Each structure stands twice: as C-alpha cells, then as structure tokens.
GROMACS .gro file of C-alpha atoms in nm:
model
  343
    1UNK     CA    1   5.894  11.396  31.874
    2UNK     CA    2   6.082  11.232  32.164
    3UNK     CA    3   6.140  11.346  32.496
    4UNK     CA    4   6.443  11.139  32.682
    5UNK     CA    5   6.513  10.819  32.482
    6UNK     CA    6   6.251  10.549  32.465
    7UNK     CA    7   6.440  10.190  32.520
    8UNK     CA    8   6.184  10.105  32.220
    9UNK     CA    9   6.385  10.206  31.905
   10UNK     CA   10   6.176   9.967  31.620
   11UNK     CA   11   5.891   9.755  31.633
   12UNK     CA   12   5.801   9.486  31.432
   13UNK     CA   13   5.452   9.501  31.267
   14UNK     CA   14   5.286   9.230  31.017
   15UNK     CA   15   5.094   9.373  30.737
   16UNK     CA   16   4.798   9.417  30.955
   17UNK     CA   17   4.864   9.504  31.222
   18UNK     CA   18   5.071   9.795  31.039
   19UNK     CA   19   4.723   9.913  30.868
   20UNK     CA   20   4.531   9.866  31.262
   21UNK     CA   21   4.764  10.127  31.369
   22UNK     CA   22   4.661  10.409  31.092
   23UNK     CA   23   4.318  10.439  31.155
   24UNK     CA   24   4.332  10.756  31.350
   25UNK     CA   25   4.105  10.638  31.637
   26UNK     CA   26   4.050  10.375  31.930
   27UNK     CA   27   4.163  10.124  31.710
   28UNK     CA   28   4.482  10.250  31.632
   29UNK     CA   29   4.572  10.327  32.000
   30UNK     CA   30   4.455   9.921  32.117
   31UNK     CA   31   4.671   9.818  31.813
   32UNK     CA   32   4.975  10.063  31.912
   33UNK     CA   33   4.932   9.933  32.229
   34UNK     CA   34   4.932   9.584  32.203
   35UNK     CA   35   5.235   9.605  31.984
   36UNK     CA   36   5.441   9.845  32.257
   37UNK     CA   37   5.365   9.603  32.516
   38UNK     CA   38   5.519   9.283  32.309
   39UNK     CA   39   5.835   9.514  32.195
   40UNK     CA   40   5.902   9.629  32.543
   41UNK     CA   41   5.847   9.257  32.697
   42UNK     CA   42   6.076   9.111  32.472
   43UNK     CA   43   6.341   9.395  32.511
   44UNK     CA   44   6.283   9.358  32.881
   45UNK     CA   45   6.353   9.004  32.887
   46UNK     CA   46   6.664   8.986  32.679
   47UNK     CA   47   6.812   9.264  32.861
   48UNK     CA   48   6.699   9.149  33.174
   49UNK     CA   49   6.526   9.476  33.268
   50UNK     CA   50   6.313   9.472  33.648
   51UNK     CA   51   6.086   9.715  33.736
   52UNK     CA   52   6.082   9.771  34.144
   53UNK     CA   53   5.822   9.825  34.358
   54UNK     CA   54   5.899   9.942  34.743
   55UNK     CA   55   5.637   9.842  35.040
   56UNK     CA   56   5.566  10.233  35.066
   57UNK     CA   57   5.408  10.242  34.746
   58UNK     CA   58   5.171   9.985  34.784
   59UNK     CA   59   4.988  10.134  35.111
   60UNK     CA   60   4.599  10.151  34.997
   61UNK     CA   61   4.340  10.214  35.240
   62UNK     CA   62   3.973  10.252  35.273
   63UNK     CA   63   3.742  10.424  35.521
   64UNK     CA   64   3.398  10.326  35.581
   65UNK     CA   65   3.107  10.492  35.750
   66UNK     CA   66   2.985  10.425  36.107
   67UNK     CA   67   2.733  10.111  36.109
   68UNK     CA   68   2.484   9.996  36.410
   69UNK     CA   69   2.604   9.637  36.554
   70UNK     CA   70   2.324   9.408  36.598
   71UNK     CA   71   2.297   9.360  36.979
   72UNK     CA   72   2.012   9.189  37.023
   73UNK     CA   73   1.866   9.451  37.246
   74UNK     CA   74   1.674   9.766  37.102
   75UNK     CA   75   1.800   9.999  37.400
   76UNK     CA   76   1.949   9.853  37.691
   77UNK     CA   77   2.249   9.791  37.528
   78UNK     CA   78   2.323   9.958  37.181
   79UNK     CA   79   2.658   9.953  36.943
   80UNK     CA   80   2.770  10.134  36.674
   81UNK     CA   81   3.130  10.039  36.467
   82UNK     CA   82   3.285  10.401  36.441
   83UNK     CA   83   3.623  10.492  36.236
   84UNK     CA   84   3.662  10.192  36.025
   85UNK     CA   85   3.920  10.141  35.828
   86UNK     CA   86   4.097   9.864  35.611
   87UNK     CA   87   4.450   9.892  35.542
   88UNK     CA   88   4.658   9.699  35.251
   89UNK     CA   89   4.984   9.690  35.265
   90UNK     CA   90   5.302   9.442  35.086
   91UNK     CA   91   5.473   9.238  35.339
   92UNK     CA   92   5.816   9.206  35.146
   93UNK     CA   93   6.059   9.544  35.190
   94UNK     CA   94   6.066   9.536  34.758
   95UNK     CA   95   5.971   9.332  34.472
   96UNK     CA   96   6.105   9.257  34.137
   97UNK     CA   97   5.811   9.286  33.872
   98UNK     CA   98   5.968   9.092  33.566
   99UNK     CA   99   5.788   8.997  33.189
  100UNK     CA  100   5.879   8.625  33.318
  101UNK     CA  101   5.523   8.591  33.472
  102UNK     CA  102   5.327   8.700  33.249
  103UNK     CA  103   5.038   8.514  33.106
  104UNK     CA  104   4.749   8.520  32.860
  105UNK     CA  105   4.549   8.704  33.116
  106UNK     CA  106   4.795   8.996  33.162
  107UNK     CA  107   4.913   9.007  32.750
  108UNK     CA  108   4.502   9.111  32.703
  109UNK     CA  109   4.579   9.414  32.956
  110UNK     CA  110   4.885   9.465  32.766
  111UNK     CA  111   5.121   9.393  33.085
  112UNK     CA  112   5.505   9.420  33.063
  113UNK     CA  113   5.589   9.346  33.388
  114UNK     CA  114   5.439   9.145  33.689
  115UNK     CA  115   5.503   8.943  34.017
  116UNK     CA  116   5.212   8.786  34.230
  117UNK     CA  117   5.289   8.961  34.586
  118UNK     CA  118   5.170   8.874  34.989
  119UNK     CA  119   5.009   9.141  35.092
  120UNK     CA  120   4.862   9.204  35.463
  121UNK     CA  121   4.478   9.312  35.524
  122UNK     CA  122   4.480   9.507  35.881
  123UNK     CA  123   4.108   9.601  35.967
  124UNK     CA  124   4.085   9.891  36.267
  125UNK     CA  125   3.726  10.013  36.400
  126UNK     CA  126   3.584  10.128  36.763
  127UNK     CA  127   3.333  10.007  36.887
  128UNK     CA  128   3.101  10.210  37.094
  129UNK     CA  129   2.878  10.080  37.327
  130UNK     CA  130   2.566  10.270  37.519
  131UNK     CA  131   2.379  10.161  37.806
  132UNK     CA  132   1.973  10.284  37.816
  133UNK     CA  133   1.650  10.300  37.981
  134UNK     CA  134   1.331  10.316  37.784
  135UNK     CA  135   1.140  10.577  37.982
  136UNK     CA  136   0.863  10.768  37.703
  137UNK     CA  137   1.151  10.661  37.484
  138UNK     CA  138   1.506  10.505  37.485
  139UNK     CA  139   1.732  10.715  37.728
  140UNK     CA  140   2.087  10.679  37.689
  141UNK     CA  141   2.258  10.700  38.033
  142UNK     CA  142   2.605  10.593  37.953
  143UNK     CA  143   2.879  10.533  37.710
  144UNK     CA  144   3.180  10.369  37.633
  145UNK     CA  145   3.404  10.320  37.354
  146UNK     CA  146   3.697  10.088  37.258
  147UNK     CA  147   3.926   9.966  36.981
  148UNK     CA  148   3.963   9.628  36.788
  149UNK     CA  149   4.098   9.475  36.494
  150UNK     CA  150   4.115   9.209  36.243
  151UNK     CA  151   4.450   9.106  36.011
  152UNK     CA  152   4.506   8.892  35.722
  153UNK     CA  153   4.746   8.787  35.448
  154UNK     CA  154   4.697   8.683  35.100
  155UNK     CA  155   4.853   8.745  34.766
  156UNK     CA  156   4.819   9.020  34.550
  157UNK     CA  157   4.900   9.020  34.127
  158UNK     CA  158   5.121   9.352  34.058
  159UNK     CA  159   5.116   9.446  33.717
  160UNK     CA  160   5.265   9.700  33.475
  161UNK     CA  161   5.039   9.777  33.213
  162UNK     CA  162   5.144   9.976  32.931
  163UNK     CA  163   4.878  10.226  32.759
  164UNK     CA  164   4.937  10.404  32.448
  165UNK     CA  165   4.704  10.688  32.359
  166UNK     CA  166   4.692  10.927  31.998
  167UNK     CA  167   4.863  10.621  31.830
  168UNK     CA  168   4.928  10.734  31.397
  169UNK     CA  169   5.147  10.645  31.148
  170UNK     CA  170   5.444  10.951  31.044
  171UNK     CA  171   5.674  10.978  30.807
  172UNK     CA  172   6.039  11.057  30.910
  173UNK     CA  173   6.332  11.056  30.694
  174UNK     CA  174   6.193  10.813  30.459
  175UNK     CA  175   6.116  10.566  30.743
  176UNK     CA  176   5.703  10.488  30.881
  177UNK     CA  177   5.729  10.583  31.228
  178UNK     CA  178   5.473  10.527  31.491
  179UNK     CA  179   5.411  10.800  31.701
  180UNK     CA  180   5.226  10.785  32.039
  181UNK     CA  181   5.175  10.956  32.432
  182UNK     CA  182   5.358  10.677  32.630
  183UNK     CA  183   5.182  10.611  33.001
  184UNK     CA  184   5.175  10.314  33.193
  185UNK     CA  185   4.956  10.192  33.483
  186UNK     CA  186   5.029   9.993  33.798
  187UNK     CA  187   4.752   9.778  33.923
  188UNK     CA  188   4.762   9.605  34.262
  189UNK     CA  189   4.468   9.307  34.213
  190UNK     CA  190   4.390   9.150  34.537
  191UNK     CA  191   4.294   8.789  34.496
  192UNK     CA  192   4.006   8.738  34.726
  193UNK     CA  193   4.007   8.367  34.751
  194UNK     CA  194   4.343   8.379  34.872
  195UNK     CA  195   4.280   8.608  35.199
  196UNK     CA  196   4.134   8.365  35.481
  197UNK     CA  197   3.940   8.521  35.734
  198UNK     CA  198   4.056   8.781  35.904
  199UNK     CA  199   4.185   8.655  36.292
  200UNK     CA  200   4.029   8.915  36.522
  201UNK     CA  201   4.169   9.087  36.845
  202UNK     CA  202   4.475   9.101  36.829
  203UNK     CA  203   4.562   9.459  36.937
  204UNK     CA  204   4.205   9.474  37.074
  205UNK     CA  205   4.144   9.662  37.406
  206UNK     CA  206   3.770   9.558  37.393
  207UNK     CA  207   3.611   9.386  37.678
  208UNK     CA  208   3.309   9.331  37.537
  209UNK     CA  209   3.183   9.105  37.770
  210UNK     CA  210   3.140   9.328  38.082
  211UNK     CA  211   2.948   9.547  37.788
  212UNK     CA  212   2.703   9.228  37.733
  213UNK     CA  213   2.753   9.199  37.396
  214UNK     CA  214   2.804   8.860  37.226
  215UNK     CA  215   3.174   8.844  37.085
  216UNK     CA  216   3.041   8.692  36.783
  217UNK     CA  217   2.866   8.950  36.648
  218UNK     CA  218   3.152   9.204  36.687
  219UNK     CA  219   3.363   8.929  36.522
  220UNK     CA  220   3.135   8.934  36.226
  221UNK     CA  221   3.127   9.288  36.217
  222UNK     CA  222   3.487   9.290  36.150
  223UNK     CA  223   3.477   9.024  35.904
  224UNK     CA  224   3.242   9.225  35.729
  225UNK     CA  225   3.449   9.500  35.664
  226UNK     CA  226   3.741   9.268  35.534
  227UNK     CA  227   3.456   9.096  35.288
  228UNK     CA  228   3.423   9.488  35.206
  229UNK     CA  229   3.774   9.506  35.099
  230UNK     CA  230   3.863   9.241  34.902
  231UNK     CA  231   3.549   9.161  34.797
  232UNK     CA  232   3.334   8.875  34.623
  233UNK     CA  233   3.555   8.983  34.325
  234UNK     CA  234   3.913   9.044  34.287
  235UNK     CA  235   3.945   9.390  34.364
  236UNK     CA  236   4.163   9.637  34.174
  237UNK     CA  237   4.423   9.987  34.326
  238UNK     CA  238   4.616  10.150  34.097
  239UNK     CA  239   4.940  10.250  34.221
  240UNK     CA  240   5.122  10.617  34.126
  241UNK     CA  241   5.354  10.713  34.384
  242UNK     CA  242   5.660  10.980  34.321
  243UNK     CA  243   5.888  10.683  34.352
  244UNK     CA  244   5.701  10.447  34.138
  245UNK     CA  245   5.663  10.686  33.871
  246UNK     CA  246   6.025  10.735  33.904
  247UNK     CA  247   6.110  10.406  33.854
  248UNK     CA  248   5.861  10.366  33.587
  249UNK     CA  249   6.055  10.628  33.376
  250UNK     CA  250   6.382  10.556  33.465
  251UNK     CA  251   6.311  10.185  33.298
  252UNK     CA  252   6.143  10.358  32.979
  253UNK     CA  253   6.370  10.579  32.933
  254UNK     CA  254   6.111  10.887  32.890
  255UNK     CA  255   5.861  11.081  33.112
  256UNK     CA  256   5.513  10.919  33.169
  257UNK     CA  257   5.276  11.141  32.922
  258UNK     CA  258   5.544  11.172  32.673
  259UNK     CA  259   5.468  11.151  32.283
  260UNK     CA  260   5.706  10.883  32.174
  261UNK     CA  261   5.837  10.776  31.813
  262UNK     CA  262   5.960  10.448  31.697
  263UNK     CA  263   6.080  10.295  31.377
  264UNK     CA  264   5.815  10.056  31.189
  265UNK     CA  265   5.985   9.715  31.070
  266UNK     CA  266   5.856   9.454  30.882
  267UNK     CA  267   5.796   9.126  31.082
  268UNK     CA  268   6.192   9.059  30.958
  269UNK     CA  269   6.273   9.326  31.139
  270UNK     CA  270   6.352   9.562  30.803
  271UNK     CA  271   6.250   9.886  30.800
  272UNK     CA  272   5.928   9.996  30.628
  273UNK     CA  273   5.998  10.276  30.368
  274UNK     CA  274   5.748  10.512  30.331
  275UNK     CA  275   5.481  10.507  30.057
  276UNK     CA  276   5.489  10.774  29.728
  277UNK     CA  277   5.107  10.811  29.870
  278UNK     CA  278   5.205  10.910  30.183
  279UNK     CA  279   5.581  11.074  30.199
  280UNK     CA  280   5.508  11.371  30.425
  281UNK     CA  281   5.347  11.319  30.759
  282UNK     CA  282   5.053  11.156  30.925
  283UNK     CA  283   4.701  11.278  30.812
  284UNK     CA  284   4.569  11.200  31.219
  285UNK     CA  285   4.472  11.492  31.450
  286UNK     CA  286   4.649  11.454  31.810
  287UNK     CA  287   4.421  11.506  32.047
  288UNK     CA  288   4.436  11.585  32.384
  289UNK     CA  289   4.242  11.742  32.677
  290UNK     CA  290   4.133  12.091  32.774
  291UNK     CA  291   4.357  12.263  33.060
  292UNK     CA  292   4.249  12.161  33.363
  293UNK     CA  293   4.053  11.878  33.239
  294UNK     CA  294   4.240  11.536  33.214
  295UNK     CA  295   4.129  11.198  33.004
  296UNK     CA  296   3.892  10.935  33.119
  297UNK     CA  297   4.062  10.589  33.036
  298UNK     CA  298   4.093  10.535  32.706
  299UNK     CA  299   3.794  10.706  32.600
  300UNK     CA  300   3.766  11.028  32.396
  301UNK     CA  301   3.620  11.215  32.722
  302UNK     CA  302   3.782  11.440  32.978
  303UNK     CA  303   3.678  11.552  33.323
  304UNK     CA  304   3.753  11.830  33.573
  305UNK     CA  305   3.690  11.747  33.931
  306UNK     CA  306   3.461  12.047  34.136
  307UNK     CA  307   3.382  11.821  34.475
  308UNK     CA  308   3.088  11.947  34.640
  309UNK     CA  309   3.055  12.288  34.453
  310UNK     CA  310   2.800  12.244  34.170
  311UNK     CA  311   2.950  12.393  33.839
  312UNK     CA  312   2.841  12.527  33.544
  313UNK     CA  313   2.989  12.343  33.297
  314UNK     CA  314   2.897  12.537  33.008
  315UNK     CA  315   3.144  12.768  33.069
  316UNK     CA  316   3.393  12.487  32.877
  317UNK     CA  317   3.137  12.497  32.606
  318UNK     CA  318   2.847  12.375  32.429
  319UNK     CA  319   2.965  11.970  32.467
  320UNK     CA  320   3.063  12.004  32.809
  321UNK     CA  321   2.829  11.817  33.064
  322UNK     CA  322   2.757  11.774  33.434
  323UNK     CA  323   2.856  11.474  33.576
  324UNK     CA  324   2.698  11.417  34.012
  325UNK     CA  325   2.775  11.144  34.176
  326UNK     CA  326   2.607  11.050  34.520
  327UNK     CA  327   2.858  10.997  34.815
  328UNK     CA  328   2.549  10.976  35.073
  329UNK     CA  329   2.173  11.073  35.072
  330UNK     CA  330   2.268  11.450  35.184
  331UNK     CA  331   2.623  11.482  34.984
  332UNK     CA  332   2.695  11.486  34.579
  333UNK     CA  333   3.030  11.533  34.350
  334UNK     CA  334   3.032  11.709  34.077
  335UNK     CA  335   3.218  11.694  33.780
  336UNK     CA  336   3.258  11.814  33.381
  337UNK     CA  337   3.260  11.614  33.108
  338UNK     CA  338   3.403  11.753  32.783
  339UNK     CA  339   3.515  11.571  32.426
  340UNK     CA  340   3.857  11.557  32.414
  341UNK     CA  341   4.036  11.855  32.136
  342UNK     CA  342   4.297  11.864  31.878
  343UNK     CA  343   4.596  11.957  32.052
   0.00000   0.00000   0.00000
C-alpha cells in the first residue's frame, strides 16, 4: 500500500473511534483524519520533528482592477488608481513550524504544525491624473501618471494541516490496518487586527499637489486596498511551493497524494487483531477523480478548469455539470463538475 515510509507506523484508536473510521464515507475520512493529526503531533513532539518554511514560499499577491479617485471635481481634474497590487510577504529569512503551538482552534483543522509569523503588507498603485475642459462635453487635454505606495506589518498564523481522504479499515497479516491518500495543506491566515494602517509614501514619486488633488483622498485610496487584503476577516493563502512540498514530504516520510497504511492499536497501544467477520480486506470502494479532473476539498466532487472557453461537459458524462463563474460583467470561467469514481 505504501509508497516511501510513513513516520506513522500505529495509531491508537478507542472503540469508537475505531468503528468512525469504517464507514466508507466522509465520516470515516474526518475520523482518519483527526486521528493522523494527533499520531503525527505526538510523534512530532517526542522526536522533536520541525517543519520549515523559507520567506520565498510565503510571497502571495493580489491584483486589483483600476478604480476612479474621488477628486472632487467632475472634469477639471480627474484620477483613476491603475495597476494595483498588494503584496504579502514573511519578514524572517525561515521559520520553524512546531506542534508546540498548537491550540484548540488549530486541533479542529487537524493542524500538526504551526508558528504565528510577521509578515509585511506592501501596497503599489499609479495614480493617473487628467486635466479637462468641459466644452459640449468633458475634454481631456492632458495627462500624467505616477507611482505610490503603502506598507505594513502584522502577524500571520502558519499552519500545517493534515487531510486524509478514502480513509477504510484493511486487513493485513492478521493486523486492522487503516489505509488512506495522505495530503497536507499549508495555510498562511493573516490576522487583520494585527496590521495597523498602512504608512503611505514611502517610495512615492507622486506630487500630487501641483496635480490639485487632496493627499487625503489618495491616502484613503491606498488604505483601501490594504482593507482589501486583509480584510474585515482574517483572511486565508494556502501555500504549495516546490520547496514546501519538499519539505512537507521529506518530514512524512512519503509523497503528498500517497495511499498510506498504518497499524490499528488499541488505546494501550496493542494491536487490534482482525475479526473472523472480516479476515480478508476492506469492503470500501477507493475513490478517486477522473483524469484531468482533480477533487474539490473534501467533498465527493471533482473539477476541470476550461478558463474562458465554454465546455461541454457532457462529454465526461451524464453527471458531469457546468460550473461559470463571473470575473467581470463582460468575462466568465468555466468549469466541470463531475462525482468523484472508484479508482
């Protein structure tokens, strides 16, 4: 069943939680889950196991589209913010995620590892400014365009979160086994309330004054944007760089995807024998996704990405659906939606 070696070789499981993990559906998976995620934190913090996260795989960024600035004036002086973008990046060179910090909180998202991180909010736009004369209508006679900025720091929770998927029960040699798809997830959580305002200007080649526009209201147009960012609510990246998936495996000792099999113990840590009911093998179905299609979350559905090109999704057969999203009033995404399949 194993590919590599999982650092995971037995689990404990109480009576219940042994029979959660044999129902052959979400259940089992939450249940395999939750019990991975306690083996591997307690392994990790007797052995003193760190997972490692370098600055240059936390870089996130976000683009936003150009916006009018309020000037006050309807067309003697008009502004538009052009080429936003906010930038998130960690200030330290590398951080130690560790099972040490983890809390209630992070157990319910079944996190091994974690470290609460400073992190640095850089906002870049340009501004462009017109000057006009309303003639029959607004005439615009003259232009002129320059760059500003607004920067922050606050801290950011980094968490490991482990996620196992076609969770069942098999017999091996005699011995319940619990066999899964091993993946894990790295989420990078800013904490809004700890980001202050953003100080503005400080790589800024705007002189906005000799534009006659009020300073303020590019100021709050910058601020804006941050708000944007991090948001009301604490806003969520996931992290999968080559080198962070690297890591990731290296720790678990097996690939990210891989179907994984560990010995069932008792909650003495004794091995559970199999049952004269239930000597061969497990009665679940593994499922798994069509090619080209891969899973949504936890859920039993799968998608296939076609960007602007409208599909037609029946070609993947009678259950598959079309999925649009709107990006703007004049541009949609398009995707299929299928049932995951016995593998």
């Amino acid at each position: 069943h194993a590919q590599g070696q999982f650092v995971i070789t037995g689990i404990n499981l109480g009576d219940q939680e042994y029979e959660n993990c044999k129902h052959c559906d979400e259940r089992s998976d939450r249940a395999g889950t939750r019990a991975a995620a306690n083996a591997l934190r307690n392994f990790m913090t007797e052995n003193h196991v760190r997972i490692v996260v370098d600055r240059d795989d936390v870089s996130v960024s976000e683009r936003y589209p150009n916006q009018p600035i309020d000037t006050g004036h309807s067309c003697t002086i008009t502004a538009e913010a052009r080429n936003a973008v906010a930038r998130v990046r960690m200030i330290p060179g590398s951080v130690e995620l560790s099972p040490e910090g983890v809390v209630y909180i992070d157990e319910i998202q079944n996190s091994i590892a974690v470290a609460n991180v400073r992190h640095a909010l850089s906002v870049n736009l340009d501004i462009r400014v017109w000057g006009g004369v309303r003639l029959d209508r607004c005439r615009k006679y003259a232009r002129k365009t320059c760059s500003t900025d607004g920067y922050s720091e606050g801290t950011n929770h980094i968490s490991v979160n482990l996620a196992a998927s076609n969770v069942m029960v098999e017999c091996v040699g005699g011995v319940e086994h619990l066999s899964f798809n091993l993946d894990a997830r790295v989420i990078d959580e800013a904490k809004g309330k700890t980001y202050p305002a953003v100080e503005v200007g400080k790589k800024s080649n705007c002189k906005l004054r000799l534009l006659g526009i009020n300073i303020g209201s590019i100021n709050s147009e910058i601020q804006k944007y941050a708000r944007r960012y991090v948001g009301v609510r604490n806003r969520f990246d996931e992290l999968r760089g080559p080198r962070l998936v690297a890591e990731l495996e290296r720790k678990l000792g097996v690939a990210l995807g891989s179907t994984v099999s560990v010995r069932i113990n008792d909650i003495y840590g004794n091995p559970r024998t199999c049952s004269s009911r239930f000597k061969r093998s497990s009665s679940c179905a593994r499922m798994t996704c069509p090619a080209g299609f891969s899973r949504i979350g936890e859920t039993d559905l799968c998608q296939k990405y076609f960007g602007r090109s409208q599909p037609n999704c029946s070609q993947f057969g009678s259950q598959a659906i079309l999925h649009t999203r709107s990006i703007t009033s004049s541009i949609q995404m398009y995707w299929c939606h299928t049932p995951r399949i016995p593998a």
